[in-house]
Coordinates of C-alpha atoms and ligand atoms in Angstrom, one line a residue:
M965 CA 168.1 117.4 270.0
K966 CA 165.9 117.4 266.9
S967 CA 163.4 115.2 268.7
I968 CA 162.2 118.1 270.8
R969 CA 160.4 119.7 267.8
N970 CA 156.6 119.7 268.2
K971 CA 156.8 118.1 271.7
S972 CA 154.3 119.5 274.2
V973 CA 156.2 120.8 277.2
I974 CA 155.1 122.3 280.6
V975 CA 157.6 124.3 282.6
T976 CA 156.5 124.9 286.2
G977 CA 158.0 128.2 287.5
G978 CA 158.4 129.2 283.9
T979 CA 157.4 132.8 284.4
K980 CA 160.9 133.9 285.3
G981 CA 164.5 132.8 286.2
I982 CA 165.7 129.3 285.3
G983 CA 162.2 128.2 284.2
K984 CA 162.0 131.1 281.7
G985 CA 165.3 130.0 280.4
I986 CA 164.2 126.4 280.1
A987 CA 161.0 127.5 278.3
G988 CA 163.1 129.7 275.9
V989 CA 165.4 126.8 275.0
F990 CA 162.4 124.4 274.3
A991 CA 160.7 127.1 272.2
E992 CA 163.9 127.6 270.3
L993 CA 164.0 123.8 269.6
G994 CA 160.5 124.0 268.1
A995 CA 158.5 122.6 271.1
R996 CA 155.0 123.9 272.1
V997 CA 155.5 125.4 275.5
C998 CA 153.2 126.0 278.5
V999 CA 154.7 128.4 281.1
L1000 CA 153.2 127.8 284.5
G1001 CA 153.3 130.1 287.5
R1002 CA 151.2 132.3 289.8
N1003 CA 152.2 135.8 288.5
E1004 CA 150.0 136.7 285.5
P1005 CA 152.0 139.8 284.3
D1006 CA 155.3 137.8 284.4
G1007 CA 153.7 134.9 282.6
A1008 CA 152.1 137.1 280.0
A1009 CA 155.4 138.9 279.3
T1010 CA 157.3 135.6 279.0
V1011 CA 154.8 134.1 276.6
K1012 CA 154.7 137.3 274.5
A1013 CA 158.5 137.2 274.2
L1014 CA 158.4 133.5 273.1
Q1015 CA 155.5 134.2 270.6
G1016 CA 157.4 137.2 269.3
R1017 CA 160.2 134.8 268.2
G1018 CA 157.6 132.7 266.3
S1019 CA 157.1 130.0 269.0
T1020 CA 153.9 128.3 270.2
A1021 CA 153.6 129.3 273.8
I1022 CA 150.8 129.7 276.4
F1023 CA 150.7 130.8 280.0
C1024 CA 148.7 128.8 282.5
R1025 CA 148.2 130.4 286.0
G1026 CA 148.6 127.8 288.7
D1027 CA 150.1 127.3 292.2
V1028 CA 152.1 124.0 292.4
K1029 CA 151.0 123.7 296.0
E1030 CA 147.4 123.2 294.8
Q1031 CA 146.7 119.8 293.4
G1032 CA 143.5 121.1 291.8
D1033 CA 145.4 123.9 290.0
M1034 CA 147.8 121.3 288.6
E1035 CA 145.0 119.1 287.3
E1036 CA 143.3 122.1 285.6
V1037 CA 146.6 123.2 283.9
M1038 CA 147.3 119.7 282.6
A1039 CA 143.7 119.5 281.2
T1040 CA 144.2 122.9 279.5
V1041 CA 147.5 121.9 278.0
A1042 CA 146.2 118.6 276.8
A1043 CA 143.3 120.3 275.1
E1044 CA 145.5 123.1 273.6
F1045 CA 148.5 121.0 272.5
G1046 CA 146.9 117.5 272.2
G1047 CA 148.8 116.0 275.1
V1048 CA 151.9 116.5 277.3
D1049 CA 155.2 114.9 276.5
I1050 CA 157.6 116.7 278.8
L1051 CA 157.2 118.0 282.3
C1052 CA 159.9 120.3 283.7
A1053 CA 159.2 120.4 287.5
N1054 CA 161.2 123.5 288.2
A1055 CA 159.1 125.8 290.5
G1056 CA 161.0 126.4 293.7
I1057 CA 161.6 128.9 296.5
F1058 CA 164.8 129.5 298.5
P1059 CA 164.2 131.9 301.4
T1060 CA 167.1 131.9 303.9
V1061 CA 166.5 131.1 307.6
K1062 CA 169.1 130.0 310.1
L1063 CA 168.5 126.8 312.0
E1064 CA 168.0 128.6 315.4
E1065 CA 165.3 130.9 313.9
M1066 CA 163.6 128.1 311.8
S1067 CA 159.8 128.2 312.5
E1068 CA 157.5 125.4 311.6
S1069 CA 155.8 127.6 309.0
A1070 CA 159.1 128.6 307.4
W1071 CA 160.0 124.9 307.1
D1072 CA 156.6 123.9 305.9
D1073 CA 156.4 126.6 303.2
V1074 CA 159.6 125.5 301.5
F1075 CA 158.6 121.8 301.6
A1076 CA 155.1 122.6 300.3
T1077 CA 156.5 124.4 297.2
N1078 CA 159.6 122.4 296.5
L1079 CA 158.6 118.9 297.3
K1080 CA 154.8 118.7 297.5
G1081 CA 154.5 121.0 294.5
M1082 CA 156.8 118.7 292.5
L1083 CA 154.7 115.7 293.5
F1084 CA 151.4 117.5 292.5
S1085 CA 152.7 118.6 289.1
I1086 CA 154.0 115.1 288.4
K1087 CA 150.9 113.3 289.5
A1088 CA 148.7 115.6 287.5
A1089 CA 150.8 115.2 284.4
L1090 CA 151.1 111.4 284.6
P1091 CA 147.9 110.4 282.7
Q1092 CA 149.1 112.5 279.7
L1093 CA 152.8 111.5 280.0
K1094 CA 151.7 107.8 279.9
K1095 CA 150.1 108.5 276.5
S1096 CA 153.2 110.0 275.1
A1097 CA 155.6 107.9 273.0
A1098 CA 158.5 109.4 275.0
G1099 CA 157.3 110.8 278.3
R1100 CA 159.9 112.8 280.2
I1101 CA 160.2 114.4 283.6
V1102 CA 163.1 116.7 284.4
L1103 CA 163.4 118.0 287.9
T1104 CA 165.3 121.2 288.9
S1105 CA 167.1 120.2 292.0
S1106 CA 170.3 122.0 293.1
I1107 CA 173.9 121.5 294.2
T1108 CA 172.7 122.8 297.6
G1109 CA 171.5 119.8 299.6
P1110 CA 172.6 116.9 297.4
L1111 CA 176.2 118.0 297.3
T1112 CA 176.8 121.2 299.3
G1113 CA 175.5 123.2 302.2
Y1114 CA 175.0 127.0 302.7
P1115 CA 174.0 128.8 306.0
G1116 CA 170.3 129.5 306.0
W1117 CA 169.3 126.8 303.6
S1118 CA 168.9 123.7 305.8
H1119 CA 165.2 123.5 304.8
Y1120 CA 165.9 124.3 301.2
G1121 CA 168.8 121.8 301.0
A1122 CA 166.6 119.1 302.5
T1123 CA 164.0 119.6 299.8
K1124 CA 166.5 119.6 297.0
A1125 CA 168.1 116.3 298.3
G1126 CA 164.6 115.0 298.9
M1127 CA 163.7 115.5 295.2
L1128 CA 166.5 113.1 294.3
G1129 CA 165.3 110.5 296.8
F1130 CA 161.9 110.7 295.2
M1131 CA 163.3 110.5 291.7
R1132 CA 165.1 107.2 292.2
T1133 CA 161.9 105.4 293.2
A1134 CA 159.8 107.3 290.7
A1135 CA 162.2 106.2 287.9
L1136 CA 161.5 102.5 288.8
E1137 CA 157.8 103.0 289.0
L1138 CA 157.6 105.0 285.7
A1139 CA 159.9 102.8 283.6
R1140 CA 157.0 100.4 282.7
F1141 CA 155.3 103.4 281.0
K1142 CA 158.5 104.3 279.1
I1143 CA 158.7 107.5 281.1
T1144 CA 162.1 108.7 282.2
I1145 CA 162.8 111.0 285.2
N1146 CA 166.1 112.8 285.7
A1147 CA 167.3 115.9 287.6
V1148 CA 169.6 118.8 286.8
L1149 CA 171.6 120.2 289.7
P1150 CA 172.3 123.9 289.0
G1151 CA 175.0 125.7 290.8
N1152 CA 174.7 129.5 291.0
V1153 CA 172.7 130.9 288.1
L1154 CA 171.9 134.5 287.6
T1155 CA 168.1 134.8 288.0
E1156 CA 165.7 137.3 289.5
G1157 CA 165.6 135.2 292.7
V1158 CA 169.4 135.2 293.0
S1159 CA 169.6 138.9 292.2
D1160 CA 167.4 139.4 295.2
L1161 CA 170.1 137.9 297.4
G1162 CA 172.3 140.9 296.6
Q1163 CA 175.5 141.9 294.8
A1164 CA 177.8 140.7 297.7
Y1165 CA 176.3 137.2 297.4
I1166 CA 176.8 137.2 293.6
K1167 CA 180.4 138.5 293.8
T1168 CA 181.4 135.9 296.5
M1169 CA 179.8 133.1 294.5
A1170 CA 181.5 134.1 291.2
A1171 CA 184.8 134.0 293.0
A1172 CA 184.1 130.4 294.3
I1173 CA 183.4 129.1 290.8
P1174 CA 186.3 127.8 288.7
L1175 CA 184.8 129.4 285.6
K1176 CA 184.6 132.7 287.5
R1177 CA 181.0 133.5 286.7
L1178 CA 177.5 132.5 287.5
G1179 CA 175.6 130.3 285.0
T1180 CA 173.0 131.6 282.6
V1181 CA 169.4 130.4 282.6
Q1182 CA 169.9 129.1 279.0
E1183 CA 172.8 126.9 280.1
I1184 CA 170.4 125.1 282.5
G1185 CA 167.8 125.0 279.7
Y1186 CA 170.1 123.1 277.4
A1187 CA 170.9 120.5 280.1
V1188 CA 167.2 120.1 280.7
A1189 CA 166.4 119.8 277.0
F1190 CA 169.0 117.1 276.6
L1191 CA 167.5 115.0 279.4
A1192 CA 164.1 115.6 277.9
S1193 CA 165.1 114.5 274.4
E1194 CA 164.6 111.2 272.7
E1195 CA 168.4 111.1 272.3
A1196 CA 168.5 110.7 276.2
G1197 CA 166.0 107.8 276.1
F1198 CA 168.2 105.3 278.0
I1199 CA 169.0 107.7 280.9
T1200 CA 166.7 107.6 283.9
G1201 CA 167.0 108.3 287.7
Q1202 CA 170.2 110.3 287.1
T1203 CA 171.6 113.7 288.0
L1204 CA 173.4 116.2 285.8
V1205 CA 175.4 118.9 287.7
V1206 CA 175.6 122.2 285.8
D1207 CA 177.7 124.4 288.1
G1208 CA 180.8 125.8 286.3
G1209 CA 182.9 123.4 288.4
Q1210 CA 181.8 124.9 291.7
T1211 CA 181.7 121.6 293.5
L1212 CA 185.1 120.5 292.4
P1213 CA 187.8 122.3 294.4
E1214 CA 189.1 120.6 297.5
S1215 CA 190.4 123.9 298.9
L1216 CA 190.7 127.6 298.1
Q1217 CA 194.3 126.8 296.9
A1218 CA 192.9 124.2 294.5
L1219 CA 190.5 126.9 293.2
D1220 CA 193.2 129.5 292.6
S1221 CA 196.1 127.4 291.5
E1222 CA 197.5 128.1 288.0
Ligands
LIG1536 P1 163.1 132.6 290.7 O1 163.9 133.5 289.8 O2 162.7 133.1 292.0 O3 161.9 132.0 290.0 C1 161.1 131.1 290.6 C2 160.0 130.6 289.7 O4 159.2 129.6 290.4 C3 159.1 131.7 289.3 O5 158.7 131.5 287.9 C4 157.8 131.5 290.2 O6 156.7 131.9 289.5 C5 157.8 130.0 290.4 N1 157.1 129.6 291.6 C6 157.5 129.8 292.9 N2 156.6 129.3 293.7 C7 155.6 128.8 292.9 C8 154.3 128.2 293.2 N3 153.9 127.9 294.4 N4 153.6 127.8 292.1 C9 154.0 128.0 290.9 N5 155.1 128.6 290.6 C10 155.9 129.0 291.6 O7 164.0 131.3 291.0 P2 165.1 130.6 290.1 O8 166.4 131.0 290.6 O9 164.8 130.7 288.7 O10 164.9 129.0 290.6 C11 164.1 128.1 289.9 C12 164.4 126.7 290.4 O11 165.8 126.5 290.2 C13 164.1 126.5 291.8 O12 163.6 125.2 292.0 C14 165.4 126.6 292.5 O13 165.5 125.9 293.7 C15 166.4 126.0 291.4 N6 167.8 126.5 291.6 C16 168.1 127.8 291.3 C17 169.5 128.1 291.4 C18 169.9 129.5 291.1 O14 171.1 129.8 291.3 N7 169.1 130.4 290.6 C19 170.4 127.2 291.7 C20 170.0 125.9 292.0 C21 168.7 125.5 291.9 P3 155.5 132.8 290.0 O15 156.2 133.9 290.8 O16 154.9 133.3 288.8 O17 154.6 132.0 290.8

């Protein structure tokens, strides 16, 4: 993935978790990286760590739910880095609410961040991506929704499946600009957000994964970097599951058989 060197990359939700891992992989590959999020101390710490390893990185404060924020960030990055080649639309939230307790505001909050936020970041980046010789959009969807379900995540799963529905039409509309759009579908990855779900959740999940561990944020970052590379230039509108085999077993027996 030598083609990533010197590319200008924006990672939404890059201040922690999977986004921080994605930003780290791009920085390692020689890209110039903008980490986007709302939390300034987290953003500053992430950028400091990347710069400490000799990378070009900046933090831009922005809320993906605000179209104006996204337009401002794209303008800043275009001015700092001379354009935008790669957008990683990764910011997302996953609060748990059972169907019977689901309020309109709980539903709307998840949709506003995970789906509308994805749209606003893509719309704002498009003028810059169109100018790139190899514009790329990579979405962070999930196995939850497109492939699996989990109690408490009906709204979340709907947004993550919705991202893929959006992607398939976007791929057609963006092809004329030579922009590709693809999605990674992470399984369970050890992040700050997942740590907040508790040790019992993490232990149960690790047991349900054939590789018997959660993924690392870097492992998601490498999959994203591949889809963003020029080497992946003929792939668009596709999904890449990165889940340690979690979605494979037909039964518990299949999972534990020697
Ligand atoms: P996380 O540790 O909670 O981090 C979430 C990131 O999103 C933070 O950087 C946060 O930044 C940012 N964010 C949230 N709302 C935002 C907003 N309105 N505007 C801008 N940034 C916002 O979560 P994660 O586990 O890394 O998840 C990242 C993505 O991966 C999500 O889309 C999630 O659905 C997906 N995913 C995660 C897993 C997993 O196992 N971890 C599995 C499948 C899919 P600020 O706090 O600075 O705003």
